[in-house]
Amino acid sequence: MKKVCTTCMHRCILEEGQIGRCGARKNQQGDIICGNYGWVTSMALDSVEKKPLRRFMAGNMVLSVGSFGCNLSCPFCQNHEISMTAEEKGKQNAVYVSPQELCRRAEELKIRGNIGVAYTYNEPLAGWEYVRDTAKLVHEAGMKNIVVTNGSFMEEVLAEIGPYVDAMNIDLKGFSKEYYRKLGGDLETVKRFIAAAAGRCHVELTTLIVPGENDAPDEMRELAGWIASLSRKIPLHVTRFFPRRKMSDRAPTKVEDVYRLAEIAEKYLEYVYTGNC
């Protein structure tokens, strides 16, 4: 029978066995399940600053893991090989790692400066059940959890993972409804998620500046002003675009444009960082 997935704003109506547009969730015998649960496509020990997080345990390392699937379709995605892959193909290039095993690996890496687990690379909240189950164990082991997400999810998802997440970096890809529609998303959903997350854990935001798309000074004023309405202390990472995927014909963002937009944001926010420059 048909079932509605309520994880994100798309609310996919799925027939038995059908996979949602995220490529990770499916209808199995009348239940919406996480089809990428435990299937890891990428794993590396990264610096916390690479997430990017600058005001949360900087100078440490974190075990970073990713699966497959994403509920957006950004034409510039640098990880599209895994984020734009659905279950059947995604599992071909993945290994199964249970929450218990991932927690054990994280603990073993303490001697190399590891503070916990970061759920990243693809869109981790497309498989929020795995994040929740693993993060709970990581917390019980006295370690930290970091989520790197596009924030395009319902607050119910945040309620499930929230008790176990210490920090998030959330993409705020722009500040116009039209731009978010191009990416297959919804600005208001992201704003609600950010506002709710900021009340639960440490939050930093990232805006990738794409030439001709979200690089208008007025848009940055609106974006930074809205963040400041939540808190002037929320860090914003203003980062430089490089040609990727369907935008490989575009030129990289001019460095001076990134700095110019960061200067605008600094009028509203206490912590503004530039990236990829």
Coordinates of C-alpha atoms in Angstrom, one line a residue:
M1 CA 0.0 0.0 0.0
K2 CA 1.1 3.6 -0.5
K3 CA 2.8 5.4 2.3
V4 CA 3.9 9.1 2.7
C5 CA 7.4 9.7 3.8
T6 CA 7.3 12.7 6.3
T7 CA 11.1 13.1 6.7
C8 CA 11.4 16.2 4.6
M9 CA 9.4 18.8 2.7
H10 CA 9.0 16.6 -0.4
R11 CA 6.6 14.2 1.4
C12 CA 7.1 11.5 -1.2
I13 CA 4.1 9.2 -1.7
L14 CA 5.7 5.8 -2.2
E15 CA 4.3 2.5 -3.5
E16 CA 5.4 -0.8 -1.9
G17 CA 9.1 -1.1 -2.7
Q18 CA 9.4 2.3 -4.1
I19 CA 12.4 4.6 -3.2
G20 CA 11.9 8.3 -2.5
R21 CA 13.6 11.1 -4.4
C22 CA 16.4 11.1 -1.8
G23 CA 17.5 7.6 -3.0
A24 CA 17.7 6.5 0.6
R25 CA 14.2 6.0 2.0
K26 CA 11.7 3.5 0.8
N27 CA 8.3 1.9 1.4
Q28 CA 8.9 -1.6 2.8
Q29 CA 5.7 -3.5 3.7
G30 CA 3.9 -0.3 4.6
D31 CA 6.6 1.2 6.6
I32 CA 9.0 4.0 5.5
I33 CA 12.5 2.7 6.3
C34 CA 16.0 3.9 5.9
G35 CA 17.4 2.0 3.0
N36 CA 21.0 3.2 3.5
Y37 CA 21.1 2.3 7.2
G38 CA 24.7 1.3 8.0
W39 CA 25.9 1.4 4.4
V40 CA 29.1 3.5 4.4
T41 CA 30.6 4.9 1.2
S42 CA 33.2 7.2 2.7
M43 CA 35.2 7.2 6.0
A44 CA 38.1 9.4 7.0
L45 CA 39.7 11.1 10.0
D46 CA 39.3 14.8 9.3
S47 CA 40.0 18.0 11.1
V48 CA 37.0 19.5 12.8
E49 CA 37.7 22.7 10.9
K50 CA 37.1 20.9 7.6
K51 CA 33.4 20.3 8.4
P52 CA 33.6 23.3 8.6
L53 CA 33.4 24.2 12.3
R54 CA 35.6 27.0 13.7
R55 CA 34.1 27.6 17.1
F56 CA 33.5 24.0 18.2
M57 CA 36.5 22.0 19.4
A58 CA 38.8 23.4 16.7
G59 CA 42.2 21.8 16.6
N60 CA 40.9 18.3 17.0
M61 CA 40.1 15.4 14.6
V62 CA 36.8 13.7 14.0
L63 CA 36.0 10.4 12.3
S64 CA 33.8 11.4 9.3
V65 CA 31.4 9.0 7.6
G66 CA 29.0 9.2 4.8
S67 CA 26.5 6.9 3.0
F68 CA 24.5 7.6 -0.2
G69 CA 21.5 9.7 -1.0
C70 CA 20.3 13.3 -0.7
N71 CA 17.0 15.1 -0.8
L72 CA 18.3 18.0 -2.8
S73 CA 19.7 18.0 -6.4
C74 CA 22.3 20.8 -6.3
P75 CA 23.9 21.1 -9.8
F76 CA 27.3 22.0 -8.2
C77 CA 27.4 19.1 -5.7
Q78 CA 31.0 18.0 -5.2
N79 CA 30.0 14.6 -3.8
H80 CA 27.3 13.8 -6.4
E81 CA 28.8 10.3 -7.0
I82 CA 27.3 9.3 -3.6
S83 CA 24.7 11.9 -2.9
M84 CA 22.9 11.4 -6.2
T85 CA 23.0 7.6 -5.9
A86 CA 20.0 5.5 -4.9
E87 CA 20.0 2.3 -2.9
E88 CA 20.8 -0.4 -5.5
K89 CA 23.8 1.3 -7.0
G90 CA 24.8 2.9 -3.7
K91 CA 25.3 -0.4 -1.9
Q92 CA 27.6 -1.6 -4.7
N93 CA 30.3 0.8 -3.5
A94 CA 29.6 0.6 0.2
V95 CA 30.4 -1.5 3.2
Y96 CA 28.1 -2.3 6.1
V97 CA 29.2 -0.7 9.4
S98 CA 26.8 -1.2 12.3
P99 CA 26.4 1.6 14.9
Q100 CA 28.3 -0.5 17.4
E101 CA 31.2 -1.0 15.0
L102 CA 31.4 2.7 14.1
C103 CA 31.4 3.7 17.7
R104 CA 34.2 1.2 18.3
R105 CA 36.3 2.6 15.5
A106 CA 35.8 6.1 16.8
E107 CA 37.0 5.0 20.2
E108 CA 40.1 3.3 18.7
L109 CA 41.0 6.6 17.0
K110 CA 41.1 8.6 20.2
I111 CA 44.9 8.1 20.3
R112 CA 45.0 10.1 17.0
G113 CA 43.1 13.0 18.5
N114 CA 39.6 11.8 17.5
I115 CA 36.7 13.4 19.5
G116 CA 33.8 11.4 18.0
V117 CA 31.9 11.0 14.7
A118 CA 30.8 13.5 12.0
Y119 CA 28.0 12.4 9.8
T120 CA 28.7 14.1 6.5
Y121 CA 29.7 13.7 2.7
N122 CA 26.3 12.8 1.5
E123 CA 23.1 14.1 3.2
P124 CA 23.2 12.2 6.5
L125 CA 19.7 13.0 7.6
A126 CA 18.2 11.1 4.7
G127 CA 19.1 8.2 6.9
W128 CA 18.5 9.9 10.3
E129 CA 17.8 6.6 12.1
Y130 CA 21.5 5.5 11.6
V131 CA 22.6 8.9 12.9
R132 CA 20.4 8.6 15.9
D133 CA 21.4 5.1 16.8
T134 CA 25.1 5.6 16.3
A135 CA 25.2 9.0 18.0
K136 CA 23.5 7.6 21.1
L137 CA 26.3 5.0 21.4
V138 CA 29.0 7.6 20.7
H139 CA 27.6 9.8 23.5
E140 CA 27.5 6.9 25.9
A141 CA 31.2 6.4 25.1
G142 CA 31.9 10.0 26.1
M143 CA 32.5 11.3 22.6
K144 CA 31.0 14.0 20.4
N145 CA 28.7 13.9 17.4
I146 CA 28.7 16.4 14.5
V147 CA 26.1 16.5 11.7
V148 CA 26.8 18.3 8.4
T149 CA 23.4 18.8 6.7
N150 CA 21.5 20.8 4.2
G151 CA 18.8 21.3 6.9
S152 CA 16.0 20.5 4.5
F153 CA 14.1 18.3 7.0
M154 CA 11.2 18.4 9.3
E155 CA 11.6 19.3 13.0
E156 CA 10.5 15.8 14.0
V157 CA 13.8 14.5 12.6
L158 CA 15.7 17.1 14.7
A159 CA 13.8 15.9 17.8
E160 CA 15.0 12.3 17.1
I161 CA 18.7 13.1 16.8
G162 CA 18.8 16.3 18.9
P163 CA 19.5 14.7 22.3
Y164 CA 22.8 13.2 20.9
V165 CA 24.1 15.9 18.6
D166 CA 26.7 18.3 19.9
A167 CA 27.3 20.5 16.8
M168 CA 26.0 21.0 13.3
N169 CA 27.1 22.8 10.2
I170 CA 24.0 23.6 8.2
D171 CA 24.0 24.8 4.6
L172 CA 22.1 28.0 4.1
K173 CA 22.5 27.9 0.3
G174 CA 21.0 31.3 -0.3
F175 CA 18.1 33.5 0.8
S176 CA 15.6 33.4 -2.0
K177 CA 12.7 31.0 -2.6
E178 CA 13.5 30.9 -6.3
Y179 CA 17.1 29.8 -5.7
Y180 CA 16.1 27.0 -3.4
R181 CA 13.5 25.8 -5.9
K182 CA 16.4 25.4 -8.4
L183 CA 18.1 23.2 -6.0
G184 CA 15.0 21.1 -5.3
G185 CA 14.6 22.6 -1.8
D186 CA 12.5 25.0 0.2
L187 CA 13.9 28.0 2.0
E188 CA 11.3 28.2 4.8
T189 CA 11.9 24.5 5.7
V190 CA 15.6 25.3 6.1
K191 CA 15.0 28.4 8.2
R192 CA 12.7 26.5 10.6
F193 CA 15.3 23.8 10.9
I194 CA 18.1 26.2 11.6
A195 CA 16.1 28.1 14.2
A196 CA 15.2 24.9 16.0
A197 CA 18.7 23.5 15.8
A198 CA 20.2 26.7 17.2
G199 CA 18.2 26.1 20.4
R200 CA 19.6 22.6 20.8
C201 CA 23.3 22.5 20.0
H202 CA 26.2 24.5 18.6
V203 CA 25.3 25.6 15.1
E204 CA 27.5 27.1 12.3
L205 CA 26.2 27.9 8.8
T206 CA 27.7 27.7 5.4
T207 CA 26.8 29.7 2.3
L208 CA 28.5 28.7 -1.0
I209 CA 28.6 31.8 -3.2
V210 CA 27.7 30.8 -6.8
P211 CA 28.3 33.5 -9.4
G212 CA 25.1 34.9 -10.9
E213 CA 22.9 32.8 -8.5
N214 CA 23.2 34.0 -4.9
D215 CA 26.0 36.6 -5.0
A216 CA 23.9 39.8 -4.8
P217 CA 24.9 42.1 -1.9
D218 CA 21.2 42.6 -1.0
E219 CA 20.7 38.9 -0.6
M220 CA 23.7 38.6 1.7
R221 CA 22.3 41.5 3.8
E222 CA 19.0 39.7 4.1
L223 CA 20.6 36.4 4.9
A224 CA 23.0 37.7 7.5
G225 CA 20.3 39.9 9.0
W226 CA 18.0 36.9 9.5
I227 CA 20.8 34.9 11.1
A228 CA 21.4 37.8 13.5
S229 CA 17.7 37.8 14.4
L230 CA 18.4 34.3 15.9
S231 CA 21.8 35.2 17.3
R232 CA 24.7 37.4 16.3
K233 CA 27.0 34.7 17.6
I234 CA 26.1 32.1 15.0
P235 CA 29.1 31.7 12.8
L236 CA 28.7 32.0 9.1
H237 CA 31.1 30.5 6.6
V238 CA 31.1 32.3 3.2
T239 CA 32.7 30.0 0.7
R240 CA 34.0 30.1 -2.8
F241 CA 32.4 28.0 -5.6
F242 CA 34.4 25.9 -7.9
P243 CA 33.1 24.3 -11.1
R244 CA 31.4 20.9 -10.3
R245 CA 28.9 18.4 -11.8
K246 CA 26.4 20.3 -14.0
M247 CA 28.2 23.6 -13.4
S248 CA 31.6 22.6 -14.7
D249 CA 31.3 25.2 -17.4
R250 CA 31.1 28.1 -14.8
A251 CA 34.1 30.1 -13.6
P252 CA 35.0 29.9 -9.9
T253 CA 33.8 32.7 -7.7
K254 CA 36.1 35.6 -7.7
V255 CA 38.0 35.8 -4.4
E256 CA 37.3 39.5 -4.0
D257 CA 33.6 38.8 -4.3
V258 CA 33.7 36.3 -1.4
Y259 CA 35.6 38.8 0.7
R260 CA 33.1 41.6 -0.3
L261 CA 30.1 39.5 0.8
A262 CA 31.8 38.4 4.0
E263 CA 32.4 42.1 4.9
I264 CA 28.7 42.7 4.5
A265 CA 27.9 39.7 6.7
E266 CA 30.3 41.1 9.4
K267 CA 28.1 44.1 9.8
Y268 CA 25.4 41.7 11.3
L269 CA 27.4 38.8 12.7
E270 CA 30.3 38.4 15.2
Y271 CA 31.9 35.4 13.5
V272 CA 32.3 35.3 9.7
Y273 CA 34.8 33.1 7.9
T274 CA 35.8 32.8 4.3
G275 CA 36.5 29.4 2.7
N276 CA 38.1 28.0 -0.4
C277 CA 39.9 31.3 -1.1

